[in-house]
């Protein structure tokens, strides 16, 4: 099964959190690889010129701190607009390398590949590689200087590349895109500034952003609205951890094979104000830089979760860390409340859930809090990027950027249909106003060109589930009102290698405590060891960064 756009967004929803500090605008404590000052950022960032050619059925809503909800479409526009005049390519031929989670389609006789290359006016020789082993393939290619012309690298695969140095194998795109220069490529100019900031290393603009949005979160708490309704529970009444705990009592019936909660611990981070990412730091009320493991909230969340586990309110398989079956437990109604990335709330989820139970209705709780003041920290706008090989000539780079401008055409355009669905009648047909892949298309159309660059990710109808789009758009519009920038937001902090493994013992300890295998009292001793083994030294490292570059907030 190929990974489509929706599955990818589900993957990056929680997955991107694990690499958030390696995602945007590099910073180090000394000059050299990785250093980017605020003055440099100002000069490097491309100008922003929003594309207003396509009107969404549910427009974006501006939230707090510059974040915004994504546009939503109930149907593909009946008369798609053209955003690119003429043929972007000049007959060039370029090799590409992108990850793919799923079966790799055959290039032979592939109508989708042929059509997209035709409209591009160039030949992109697609070479998708197994996404599960991508991190193992990349180092060898870098070491042997055998990189393709156009390469996609997820942020979570950069850690073993020494990327602050390795990125110099790619072309500096600043001369072509910084400031008003980007206006030569209108669809690229429509990419939000926050996404471009994620593409800067060493004081240069190297990357092209892939799969970004106006408000990227790690995850949230979902509930089965249909089950709550049967129990006479209004989800809007659930506002605090105490309210959530009460659901444990009301919804759990082991005899009936139903438990209130799956493993919701990571989603408690939003409520108790601790980062989901084990590498994340925050600024406390006194101005001190403290690590996730030093926040009062994580200890409160552990106490809450362990209480629910001991009371029998958490599904036994969740306590056994059987994450692979979590969605099935939710679909079948064996659990009523679960935590997941925003990509889980899509039409294909509704289709699977309704197959298990026709009344299935996934919804997200409005943001909970301990003090009546909800807040949710944002992830970087983008966590995946593509790069052009530094060996390309200036004319080749310009040709590739023209191609990128075509690939970045917005949802609702003619170009988007071709890039994402191929040939109408062959690869896709329109069903109830939306493009749906045919049997042939499901074999030929894979996430390949999209991993080179994308437009902003819209919310769209999947599997005919229009109501899901309406519900998600309404929830997201409310959520962004509470959006906040975490410490060091938009800064690509490359931590010293000697601290790479200090968090793992605490990751394991947190899991042991929340699953009830160790007492809460074990936490302070583990934290003491973490500080002694490098935590305090790493804090000093971030203090130095704050003194020189600020906190990104």
Short mmCIF file of C-alpha atoms in Angstrom, two decimals:
data_model
loop_
_atom_site.label_atom_id
_atom_site.label_comp_id
_atom_site.label_asym_id
_atom_site.label_seq_id
_atom_site.Cartn_x
_atom_site.Cartn_y
_atom_site.Cartn_z
CA UNK A 1 0.00 0.00 0.00
CA UNK A 2 1.39 3.39 -0.97
CA UNK A 3 1.53 6.23 1.53
CA UNK A 4 -0.85 8.90 0.30
CA UNK A 5 -0.96 12.53 1.37
CA UNK A 6 -3.36 11.92 4.24
CA UNK A 7 -1.32 9.07 5.69
CA UNK A 8 1.82 11.16 5.38
CA UNK A 9 0.21 13.97 7.34
CA UNK A 10 -0.82 11.49 10.00
CA UNK A 11 2.76 10.25 10.14
CA UNK A 12 4.21 13.73 10.44
CA UNK A 13 1.67 14.89 12.97
CA UNK A 14 3.34 13.11 15.90
CA UNK A 15 6.51 12.05 14.11
CA UNK A 16 7.67 15.57 13.38
CA UNK A 17 7.60 16.32 17.09
CA UNK A 18 10.59 14.09 17.66
CA UNK A 19 12.79 16.29 15.48
CA UNK A 20 11.30 19.72 15.97
CA UNK A 21 14.56 21.27 17.18
CA UNK A 22 16.33 20.18 14.02
CA UNK A 23 13.77 21.76 11.77
CA UNK A 24 14.18 25.49 11.33
CA UNK A 25 16.69 28.33 10.96
CA UNK A 26 19.92 26.84 12.31
CA UNK A 27 21.68 28.20 15.37
CA UNK A 28 24.91 27.27 17.10
CA UNK A 29 26.81 28.99 19.81
CA UNK A 30 29.80 29.92 17.67
CA UNK A 31 30.35 31.03 14.12
CA UNK A 32 30.64 28.35 11.50
CA UNK A 33 28.38 25.55 10.32
CA UNK A 34 24.84 25.96 11.60
CA UNK A 35 24.98 29.62 12.56
CA UNK A 36 22.25 31.94 11.30
CA UNK A 37 21.70 35.33 12.90
CA UNK A 38 18.41 37.22 12.95
CA UNK A 39 19.82 39.81 10.53
CA UNK A 40 20.74 37.05 8.11
CA UNK A 41 17.27 35.54 8.37
CA UNK A 42 15.67 38.85 7.52
CA UNK A 43 17.75 39.11 4.34
CA UNK A 44 17.39 35.45 3.35
CA UNK A 45 13.66 34.93 3.69
CA UNK A 46 11.63 35.14 0.48
CA UNK A 47 8.88 37.72 0.20
CA UNK A 48 5.37 36.42 0.89
CA UNK A 49 2.67 36.99 -1.72
CA UNK A 50 -0.47 34.90 -0.97
CA UNK A 51 -2.16 33.20 -3.91
CA UNK A 52 -5.78 34.36 -4.12
CA UNK A 53 -6.74 32.62 -7.36
CA UNK A 54 -8.60 29.81 -5.58
CA UNK A 55 -11.31 30.46 -3.00
CA UNK A 56 -11.76 27.78 -0.34
CA UNK A 57 -15.23 26.66 0.71
CA UNK A 58 -14.13 27.21 4.30
CA UNK A 59 -11.44 29.93 4.34
CA UNK A 60 -8.49 30.06 6.72
CA UNK A 61 -9.06 31.69 10.08
CA UNK A 62 -6.34 33.78 11.68
CA UNK A 63 -5.38 32.63 15.16
CA UNK A 64 -2.96 33.78 17.83
CA UNK A 65 0.72 34.60 17.29
CA UNK A 66 0.55 34.56 13.48
CA UNK A 67 -0.82 31.01 13.15
CA UNK A 68 -3.88 30.21 11.05
CA UNK A 69 -6.16 27.31 10.19
CA UNK A 70 -5.81 25.63 6.81
CA UNK A 71 -8.26 26.28 3.97
CA UNK A 72 -10.88 23.58 3.53
CA UNK A 73 -12.65 22.39 0.39
CA UNK A 74 -15.88 20.41 0.19
CA UNK A 75 -15.54 19.85 -3.56
CA UNK A 76 -12.82 20.40 -6.11
CA UNK A 77 -13.61 23.66 -7.94
CA UNK A 78 -15.71 22.94 -11.03
CA UNK A 79 -13.56 25.22 -13.16
CA UNK A 80 -9.96 24.77 -11.99
CA UNK A 81 -7.77 27.80 -12.53
CA UNK A 82 -4.47 27.86 -14.37
CA UNK A 83 -1.63 29.26 -12.27
CA UNK A 84 1.34 28.61 -14.57
CA UNK A 85 1.53 30.06 -18.07
CA UNK A 86 3.41 28.02 -20.62
CA UNK A 87 5.67 25.04 -20.05
CA UNK A 88 7.98 25.44 -17.04
CA UNK A 89 10.78 23.13 -18.19
CA UNK A 90 13.29 23.56 -20.98
CA UNK A 91 13.77 19.92 -21.85
CA UNK A 92 16.21 19.12 -19.06
CA UNK A 93 16.58 15.72 -17.43
CA UNK A 94 17.03 15.35 -13.66
CA UNK A 95 17.29 12.45 -11.25
CA UNK A 96 15.32 12.63 -8.03
CA UNK A 97 15.36 10.70 -4.79
CA UNK A 98 12.43 10.70 -2.39
CA UNK A 99 11.21 8.38 0.38
CA UNK A 100 8.10 6.28 -0.07
CA UNK A 101 6.32 4.31 2.60
CA UNK A 102 4.66 1.53 0.63
CA UNK A 103 4.90 -0.29 -2.70
CA UNK A 104 7.07 1.51 -5.25
CA UNK A 105 5.22 1.81 -8.57
CA UNK A 106 6.76 0.65 -11.79
CA UNK A 107 8.03 3.43 -14.04
CA UNK A 108 7.45 1.30 -17.16
CA UNK A 109 4.19 2.28 -18.85
CA UNK A 110 3.29 4.59 -15.98
CA UNK A 111 0.75 7.03 -17.46
CA UNK A 112 0.97 9.25 -14.38
CA UNK A 113 4.73 9.74 -14.62
CA UNK A 114 4.49 10.31 -18.37
CA UNK A 115 1.74 12.92 -18.06
CA UNK A 116 3.41 14.93 -15.31
CA UNK A 117 6.76 14.99 -17.11
CA UNK A 118 4.95 16.03 -20.28
CA UNK A 119 3.31 19.07 -18.68
CA UNK A 120 6.56 19.94 -16.88
CA UNK A 121 8.46 20.02 -20.15
CA UNK A 122 11.32 18.11 -18.56
CA UNK A 123 12.16 14.59 -17.49
CA UNK A 124 12.25 13.93 -13.78
CA UNK A 125 13.65 10.43 -13.33
CA UNK A 126 11.85 9.43 -10.16
CA UNK A 127 13.74 7.12 -7.85
CA UNK A 128 11.57 6.57 -4.76
CA UNK A 129 13.29 4.62 -1.99
CA UNK A 130 11.89 2.67 0.95
CA UNK A 131 11.01 5.31 3.54
CA UNK A 132 11.52 2.86 6.40
CA UNK A 133 15.22 2.49 5.49
CA UNK A 134 15.79 5.99 4.14
CA UNK A 135 17.96 6.98 7.10
CA UNK A 136 20.30 4.09 6.30
CA UNK A 137 20.56 4.88 2.58
CA UNK A 138 21.32 8.60 2.86
CA UNK A 139 24.68 8.48 4.71
CA UNK A 140 26.21 6.21 2.06
CA UNK A 141 25.12 8.53 -0.75
CA UNK A 142 26.50 11.57 1.05
CA UNK A 143 29.80 9.85 1.82
CA UNK A 144 30.22 8.62 -1.76
CA UNK A 145 29.09 11.95 -3.26
CA UNK A 146 26.43 10.09 -5.24
CA UNK A 147 23.45 12.31 -4.54
CA UNK A 148 20.70 12.75 -7.11
CA UNK A 149 20.01 16.11 -8.72
CA UNK A 150 16.97 16.68 -6.49
CA UNK A 151 16.80 15.01 -3.07
CA UNK A 152 14.13 14.92 -0.37
CA UNK A 153 15.26 14.66 3.26
CA UNK A 154 12.85 14.51 6.23
CA UNK A 155 14.07 16.35 9.33
CA UNK A 156 14.03 13.12 11.33
CA UNK A 157 16.61 11.62 8.95
CA UNK A 158 19.12 14.48 9.35
CA UNK A 159 20.51 13.51 12.74
CA UNK A 160 23.05 10.98 11.44
CA UNK A 161 24.16 13.10 8.50
CA UNK A 162 25.97 15.88 10.35
CA UNK A 163 23.62 18.07 8.41
CA UNK A 164 25.04 21.48 9.27
CA UNK A 165 28.06 20.40 7.20
CA UNK A 166 26.37 17.94 4.82
CA UNK A 167 23.92 20.58 3.59
CA UNK A 168 26.77 22.29 1.74
CA UNK A 169 26.50 19.60 -0.93
CA UNK A 170 23.32 21.35 -2.03
CA UNK A 171 22.74 24.55 -3.97
CA UNK A 172 22.28 27.89 -2.21
CA UNK A 173 18.85 29.03 -3.39
CA UNK A 174 19.07 32.48 -1.82
CA UNK A 175 20.22 34.26 -5.00
CA UNK A 176 17.14 32.90 -6.79
CA UNK A 177 14.48 33.15 -4.07
CA UNK A 178 15.38 35.59 -1.28
CA UNK A 179 13.37 38.79 -0.97
CA UNK A 180 11.46 39.84 -4.07
CA UNK A 181 13.43 37.45 -6.30
CA UNK A 182 10.87 34.77 -5.48
CA UNK A 183 8.12 36.71 -7.23
CA UNK A 184 9.40 35.21 -10.48
CA UNK A 185 7.79 32.03 -9.13
CA UNK A 186 4.29 33.05 -7.89
CA UNK A 187 3.33 29.68 -6.42
CA UNK A 188 6.57 29.59 -4.44
CA UNK A 189 5.93 33.14 -3.27
CA UNK A 190 2.61 31.93 -1.82
CA UNK A 191 4.46 29.68 0.64
CA UNK A 192 4.26 31.16 4.18
CA UNK A 193 7.41 32.73 5.60
CA UNK A 194 7.42 30.28 8.52
CA UNK A 195 7.86 27.36 6.10
CA UNK A 196 10.81 29.04 4.34
CA UNK A 197 12.51 29.72 7.67
CA UNK A 198 12.65 25.95 8.18
CA UNK A 199 14.83 25.70 5.07
CA UNK A 200 17.77 27.78 6.26
CA UNK A 201 21.14 26.43 7.41
CA UNK A 202 24.54 28.10 7.75
CA UNK A 203 23.19 31.49 6.84
CA UNK A 204 21.89 30.24 3.48
CA UNK A 205 18.53 29.23 2.03
CA UNK A 206 19.03 25.62 0.93
CA UNK A 207 15.68 23.84 1.06
CA UNK A 208 12.24 23.74 -0.50
CA UNK A 209 9.48 23.01 2.08
CA UNK A 210 7.25 19.96 1.80
CA UNK A 211 3.92 19.35 3.57
CA UNK A 212 3.60 22.47 5.70
CA UNK A 213 0.61 24.21 7.21
CA UNK A 214 -0.47 27.31 9.05
CA UNK A 215 -0.80 25.52 12.39
CA UNK A 216 1.10 22.26 12.88
CA UNK A 217 0.47 20.43 16.13
CA UNK A 218 1.84 17.20 17.59
CA UNK A 219 -1.57 15.78 18.40
CA UNK A 220 -4.73 16.11 20.45
CA UNK A 221 -7.40 14.16 22.34
CA UNK A 222 -10.13 12.47 20.31
CA UNK A 223 -13.38 10.91 21.47
CA UNK A 224 -16.15 8.75 20.07
CA UNK A 225 -18.94 11.32 20.00
CA UNK A 226 -21.53 8.64 19.23
CA UNK A 227 -20.66 6.71 22.38
CA UNK A 228 -20.62 9.84 24.55
CA UNK A 229 -24.06 10.76 23.19
CA UNK A 230 -25.47 7.38 24.19
CA UNK A 231 -24.14 7.95 27.72
CA UNK A 232 -25.66 11.42 27.84
CA UNK A 233 -22.26 13.14 27.94
CA UNK A 234 -21.68 16.50 26.24
CA UNK A 235 -17.99 16.63 25.16
CA UNK A 236 -17.98 20.42 25.53
CA UNK A 237 -18.42 19.91 29.28
CA UNK A 238 -15.00 18.23 29.42
CA UNK A 239 -12.70 21.15 30.20
CA UNK A 240 -10.22 19.97 32.84
CA UNK A 241 -8.18 16.85 33.71
CA UNK A 242 -10.69 16.20 36.51
CA UNK A 243 -13.52 16.17 33.98
CA UNK A 244 -11.51 13.77 31.84
CA UNK A 245 -10.85 11.49 34.81
CA UNK A 246 -14.57 11.35 35.53
CA UNK A 247 -15.07 9.91 32.05
CA UNK A 248 -12.87 7.01 33.16
CA UNK A 249 -15.48 6.03 35.71
CA UNK A 250 -18.46 6.66 33.45
CA UNK A 251 -17.23 4.90 30.33
CA UNK A 252 -15.19 1.93 31.52
CA UNK A 253 -16.87 -1.47 31.67
CA UNK A 254 -14.39 -4.33 31.45
CA UNK A 255 -17.29 -6.79 31.44
CA UNK A 256 -18.67 -5.12 28.33
CA UNK A 257 -15.18 -4.97 26.76
CA UNK A 258 -14.96 -1.16 26.83
CA UNK A 259 -12.36 1.10 28.42
CA UNK A 260 -12.39 4.88 28.63
CA UNK A 261 -8.83 5.50 27.50
CA UNK A 262 -6.15 4.34 25.14
CA UNK A 263 -2.59 5.60 25.69
CA UNK A 264 -3.36 9.33 25.88
CA UNK A 265 -0.21 10.40 27.74
CA UNK A 266 1.39 12.44 24.97
CA UNK A 267 -1.85 14.35 24.45
CA UNK A 268 -1.80 15.36 28.12
CA UNK A 269 1.20 17.58 27.26
CA UNK A 270 -1.14 20.25 25.87
CA UNK A 271 -3.21 20.21 29.08
CA UNK A 272 -0.36 20.15 31.61
CA UNK A 273 1.95 22.33 29.50
CA UNK A 274 4.89 20.01 28.96
CA UNK A 275 6.40 19.32 25.50
CA UNK A 276 5.68 16.03 23.75
CA UNK A 277 9.16 15.99 22.24
CA UNK A 278 11.74 14.48 24.62
CA UNK A 279 14.31 16.95 23.24
CA UNK A 280 12.30 20.09 23.94
CA UNK A 281 13.03 22.93 26.38
CA UNK A 282 10.68 25.57 27.77
CA UNK A 283 10.99 28.88 29.61
CA UNK A 284 9.36 28.82 33.05
CA UNK A 285 7.57 31.74 34.69
CA UNK A 286 10.80 32.88 36.32
CA UNK A 287 12.61 33.00 32.98
CA UNK A 288 14.68 29.87 33.57
CA UNK A 289 15.27 27.41 30.74
CA UNK A 290 13.96 24.03 31.87
CA UNK A 291 13.71 20.72 30.06
CA UNK A 292 10.53 18.77 29.42
CA UNK A 293 11.49 16.45 32.24
CA UNK A 294 11.81 19.34 34.69
CA UNK A 295 8.35 20.81 34.10
CA UNK A 296 5.85 20.44 36.95
CA UNK A 297 3.29 19.41 34.35
CA UNK A 298 4.92 16.15 33.33
CA UNK A 299 4.87 14.89 36.91
CA UNK A 300 1.21 15.90 37.30
CA UNK A 301 0.39 14.11 34.04
CA UNK A 302 2.17 10.95 35.20
CA UNK A 303 0.18 10.98 38.42
CA UNK A 304 -3.07 11.47 36.48
CA UNK A 305 -2.28 8.72 34.00
CA UNK A 306 -1.07 6.20 36.56
CA UNK A 307 -4.22 6.79 38.58
CA UNK A 308 -6.33 5.93 35.53
CA UNK A 309 -4.20 2.89 34.76
CA UNK A 310 -4.46 1.53 38.30
CA UNK A 311 -8.22 2.14 38.31
CA UNK A 312 -8.55 -0.03 35.20
CA UNK A 313 -9.67 2.80 32.96
CA UNK A 314 -6.89 2.31 30.35
CA UNK A 315 -7.17 -0.54 27.85
CA UNK A 316 -4.80 -3.41 28.78
CA UNK A 317 -3.28 -3.47 25.29
CA UNK A 318 -2.46 0.23 25.58
CA UNK A 319 -0.64 -0.51 28.84
CA UNK A 320 1.21 -3.28 27.00
CA UNK A 321 2.41 -0.62 24.50
CA UNK A 322 0.58 -2.24 21.56
CA UNK A 323 0.35 0.97 19.57
CA UNK A 324 -0.13 -0.79 16.23
CA UNK A 325 -3.69 -1.79 17.22
CA UNK A 326 -4.73 1.57 18.68
CA UNK A 327 -6.84 2.69 15.74
CA UNK A 328 -8.66 -0.63 15.61
CA UNK A 329 -9.46 -0.33 19.31
CA UNK A 330 -10.91 3.13 18.68
CA UNK A 331 -12.87 2.09 15.58
CA UNK A 332 -14.40 -0.88 17.34
CA UNK A 333 -15.39 1.16 20.39
CA UNK A 334 -13.20 -0.80 22.80
CA UNK A 335 -11.76 2.60 23.79
CA UNK A 336 -13.68 5.87 23.79
CA UNK A 337 -10.89 8.45 24.19
CA UNK A 338 -7.57 8.31 22.37
CA UNK A 339 -4.66 10.55 21.48
CA UNK A 340 -3.41 10.93 17.92
CA UNK A 341 -2.00 13.32 15.35
CA UNK A 342 -4.38 15.62 13.43
CA UNK A 343 -3.88 13.50 10.32
CA UNK A 344 -5.93 10.76 11.97
CA UNK A 345 -9.10 12.85 11.58
CA UNK A 346 -9.73 12.31 7.87
CA UNK A 347 -12.33 10.78 5.61
CA UNK A 348 -10.55 7.44 5.28
CA UNK A 349 -10.63 7.15 9.09
CA UNK A 350 -14.40 7.72 9.04
CA UNK A 351 -14.75 5.07 6.34
CA UNK A 352 -12.82 2.51 8.40
CA UNK A 353 -14.65 3.42 11.58
CA UNK A 354 -18.09 3.18 10.00
CA UNK A 355 -17.16 -0.23 8.62
CA UNK A 356 -16.72 -1.36 12.23
CA UNK A 357 -19.72 0.58 13.51
CA UNK A 358 -22.11 2.58 11.26
CA UNK A 359 -22.64 5.19 14.01
CA UNK A 360 -18.88 5.88 14.33
CA UNK A 361 -18.13 9.59 14.84
CA UNK A 362 -14.60 10.74 15.67
CA UNK A 363 -14.37 14.21 17.13
CA UNK A 364 -11.69 16.13 19.01
CA UNK A 365 -12.24 17.70 22.40
CA UNK A 366 -11.90 21.44 22.57
CA UNK A 367 -8.58 22.24 24.24
CA UNK A 368 -8.52 21.34 27.92
CA UNK A 369 -6.53 23.12 30.63
CA UNK A 370 -5.81 23.04 34.35
CA UNK A 371 -6.48 26.75 34.84
CA UNK A 372 -9.16 27.75 32.34
CA UNK A 373 -6.50 29.17 30.01
CA UNK A 374 -5.92 26.68 27.16
CA UNK A 375 -2.67 26.85 25.23
CA UNK A 376 -1.15 24.66 22.54
CA UNK A 377 2.44 24.83 21.34
CA UNK A 378 2.98 24.73 17.61
CA UNK A 379 5.43 22.51 15.75
CA UNK A 380 7.52 24.05 12.95
CA UNK A 381 5.51 24.73 9.79
CA UNK A 382 7.52 22.16 7.81
CA UNK A 383 9.45 19.04 8.78
CA UNK A 384 10.37 17.74 5.32
CA UNK A 385 12.46 19.46 2.66
CA UNK A 386 13.95 18.90 -0.77
CA UNK A 387 17.32 20.13 -2.02
CA UNK A 388 18.99 20.75 -5.38
CA UNK A 389 22.48 19.37 -5.95
CA UNK A 390 25.21 22.01 -5.82
CA UNK A 391 26.69 20.53 -9.03
CA UNK A 392 23.77 21.88 -11.07
CA UNK A 393 24.45 24.96 -13.17
CA UNK A 394 22.62 28.25 -12.60
CA UNK A 395 20.41 27.59 -15.65
CA UNK A 396 19.56 24.11 -14.38
CA UNK A 397 18.67 25.49 -10.95
CA UNK A 398 16.37 28.04 -12.58
CA UNK A 399 14.71 25.28 -14.61
CA UNK A 400 14.18 23.17 -11.48
CA UNK A 401 12.71 26.14 -9.63
CA UNK A 402 10.30 26.74 -12.51
CA UNK A 403 9.30 23.08 -12.23
CA UNK A 404 8.92 23.52 -8.46
CA UNK A 405 6.64 26.48 -9.11
CA UNK A 406 4.38 24.17 -11.13
CA UNK A 407 4.47 21.42 -8.49
CA UNK A 408 3.53 23.95 -5.81
CA UNK A 409 0.31 25.00 -7.58
CA UNK A 410 -2.53 25.27 -5.04
CA UNK A 411 -5.43 22.90 -4.49
CA UNK A 412 -8.17 23.94 -6.90
CA UNK A 413 -5.84 24.50 -9.86
CA UNK A 414 -5.42 22.48 -13.06
CA UNK A 415 -1.78 21.90 -12.18
CA UNK A 416 -2.64 20.39 -8.79
CA UNK A 417 -4.98 17.87 -10.39
CA UNK A 418 -2.27 16.67 -12.75
CA UNK A 419 0.51 16.54 -10.16
CA UNK A 420 -1.58 14.74 -7.55
CA UNK A 421 -3.95 12.60 -9.62
CA UNK A 422 -2.52 12.21 -13.12
CA UNK A 423 -4.68 11.70 -16.20
CA UNK A 424 -8.45 12.09 -15.87
CA UNK A 425 -10.23 8.96 -17.04
CA UNK A 426 -7.06 6.91 -16.72
CA UNK A 427 -5.69 7.63 -13.26
CA UNK A 428 -8.71 9.32 -11.70
CA UNK A 429 -12.37 10.21 -12.18
CA UNK A 430 -14.50 12.87 -10.54
CA UNK A 431 -16.91 11.42 -7.98
CA UNK A 432 -19.39 13.78 -6.31
CA UNK A 433 -17.20 16.68 -7.31
CA UNK A 434 -13.91 15.28 -6.00
CA UNK A 435 -11.06 13.43 -7.75
CA UNK A 436 -10.86 9.72 -6.90
CA UNK A 437 -8.11 7.41 -8.12
CA UNK A 438 -9.09 4.58 -10.44
CA UNK A 439 -7.81 1.05 -9.96
CA UNK A 440 -4.95 1.84 -12.34
CA UNK A 441 -4.32 5.16 -10.65
CA UNK A 442 -4.04 3.55 -7.23
CA UNK A 443 -1.14 1.51 -8.61
CA UNK A 444 0.59 4.28 -10.58
CA UNK A 445 0.03 7.46 -8.55
CA UNK A 446 2.33 7.54 -5.54
CA UNK A 447 3.66 10.32 -3.35
CA UNK A 448 6.68 11.14 -5.49
CA UNK A 449 6.53 14.56 -7.12
CA UNK A 450 4.83 15.80 -3.94
CA UNK A 451 7.94 15.02 -1.90
CA UNK A 452 9.85 17.61 -3.96
CA UNK A 453 7.60 20.51 -2.95
CA UNK A 454 3.92 21.09 -2.15
CA UNK A 455 1.47 23.93 -1.76
CA UNK A 456 0.04 24.54 1.70
CA UNK A 457 -1.83 21.45 2.85
CA UNK A 458 -5.60 21.95 2.52
CA UNK A 459 -8.33 20.03 4.31
CA UNK A 460 -10.22 18.05 1.66
CA UNK A 461 -12.95 15.47 1.30
CA UNK A 462 -11.71 11.87 1.33
CA UNK A 463 -13.87 8.79 0.77
CA UNK A 464 -16.93 11.00 0.37
CA UNK A 465 -16.86 12.09 4.04
CA UNK A 466 -17.84 15.76 3.67
CA UNK A 467 -18.91 16.19 7.28
CA UNK A 468 -15.43 15.27 8.48
CA UNK A 469 -14.01 18.29 6.63
CA UNK A 470 -16.61 20.61 8.17
CA UNK A 471 -15.99 19.26 11.67
CA UNK A 472 -12.20 19.39 11.42
CA UNK A 473 -12.20 22.90 9.95
CA UNK A 474 -14.44 24.17 12.77
CA UNK A 475 -12.27 22.56 15.44
CA UNK A 476 -9.03 23.85 13.92
CA UNK A 477 -10.46 27.39 13.65
CA UNK A 478 -11.12 27.26 17.40
CA UNK A 479 -7.79 25.62 18.22
CA UNK A 480 -5.62 28.27 16.55
CA UNK A 481 -7.00 30.90 18.93
CA UNK A 482 -4.78 29.29 21.58
CA UNK A 483 -1.68 28.73 19.44
CA UNK A 484 1.66 29.63 20.98
CA UNK A 485 5.31 29.50 19.99
CA UNK A 486 7.41 27.20 22.19
CA UNK A 487 10.93 28.12 23.25
CA UNK A 488 13.42 28.24 20.37
CA UNK A 489 10.60 28.13 17.82
CA UNK A 490 11.86 28.46 14.26
CA UNK A 491 15.48 27.79 15.26
CA UNK A 492 17.43 24.80 14.03
CA UNK A 493 19.46 23.97 17.11
CA UNK A 494 22.19 21.43 16.47
CA UNK A 495 22.97 19.92 19.86
CA UNK A 496 26.47 18.63 20.68
CA UNK A 497 26.77 14.96 19.80
CA UNK A 498 27.78 13.91 23.33
CA UNK A 499 24.23 14.62 24.54
CA UNK A 500 22.48 12.55 21.89
CA UNK A 501 21.58 9.65 24.17
CA UNK A 502 20.99 11.27 27.56
CA UNK A 503 17.20 11.37 27.16
CA UNK A 504 16.62 7.67 26.49
CA UNK A 505 16.72 6.54 30.16
CA UNK A 506 14.09 9.17 30.96
CA UNK A 507 11.96 8.11 27.98
CA UNK A 508 12.01 4.58 29.36
CA UNK A 509 11.33 5.72 32.91
CA UNK A 510 8.32 7.81 31.91
CA UNK A 511 6.87 4.81 30.11
CA UNK A 512 7.47 2.54 33.12
CA UNK A 513 5.76 4.99 35.47
CA UNK A 514 2.73 5.69 33.34
CA UNK A 515 2.16 2.00 32.73
CA UNK A 516 2.38 1.36 36.45
CA UNK A 517 5.60 -0.66 36.34
CA UNK A 518 7.43 1.81 38.59
CA UNK A 519 6.18 4.21 41.29
CA UNK A 520 5.98 7.98 40.86
CA UNK A 521 8.71 8.26 43.50
CA UNK A 522 11.22 6.81 41.00
CA UNK A 523 10.94 9.94 38.87
CA UNK A 524 13.03 12.33 40.96
CA UNK A 525 15.96 9.94 41.16
CA UNK A 526 15.85 9.46 37.38
CA UNK A 527 15.76 13.22 36.87
CA UNK A 528 18.73 13.68 39.19
CA UNK A 529 20.73 11.19 37.11
CA UNK A 530 19.66 12.91 33.86
CA UNK A 531 20.95 16.25 35.13
CA UNK A 532 24.26 14.75 36.22
CA UNK A 533 24.80 12.90 32.94
CA UNK A 534 24.55 16.02 30.79
CA UNK A 535 21.19 17.70 31.35
CA UNK A 536 22.65 20.65 33.24
CA UNK A 537 25.44 21.07 30.70
CA UNK A 538 22.92 21.03 27.87
CA UNK A 539 20.92 23.70 29.66
CA UNK A 540 24.04 25.89 29.68
CA UNK A 541 24.33 25.29 25.94
CA UNK A 542 20.78 26.63 25.43
CA UNK A 543 21.42 29.55 27.76
CA UNK A 544 24.29 30.54 25.47
CA UNK A 545 22.00 30.28 22.45
CA UNK A 546 19.39 32.46 24.15
CA UNK A 547 21.98 35.11 24.96
CA UNK A 548 23.13 35.30 21.34
CA UNK A 549 20.07 34.47 19.26
CA UNK A 550 17.02 34.79 21.51
CA UNK A 551 14.33 32.13 21.92
CA UNK A 552 12.33 32.45 18.69
CA UNK A 553 9.26 33.54 20.63
#
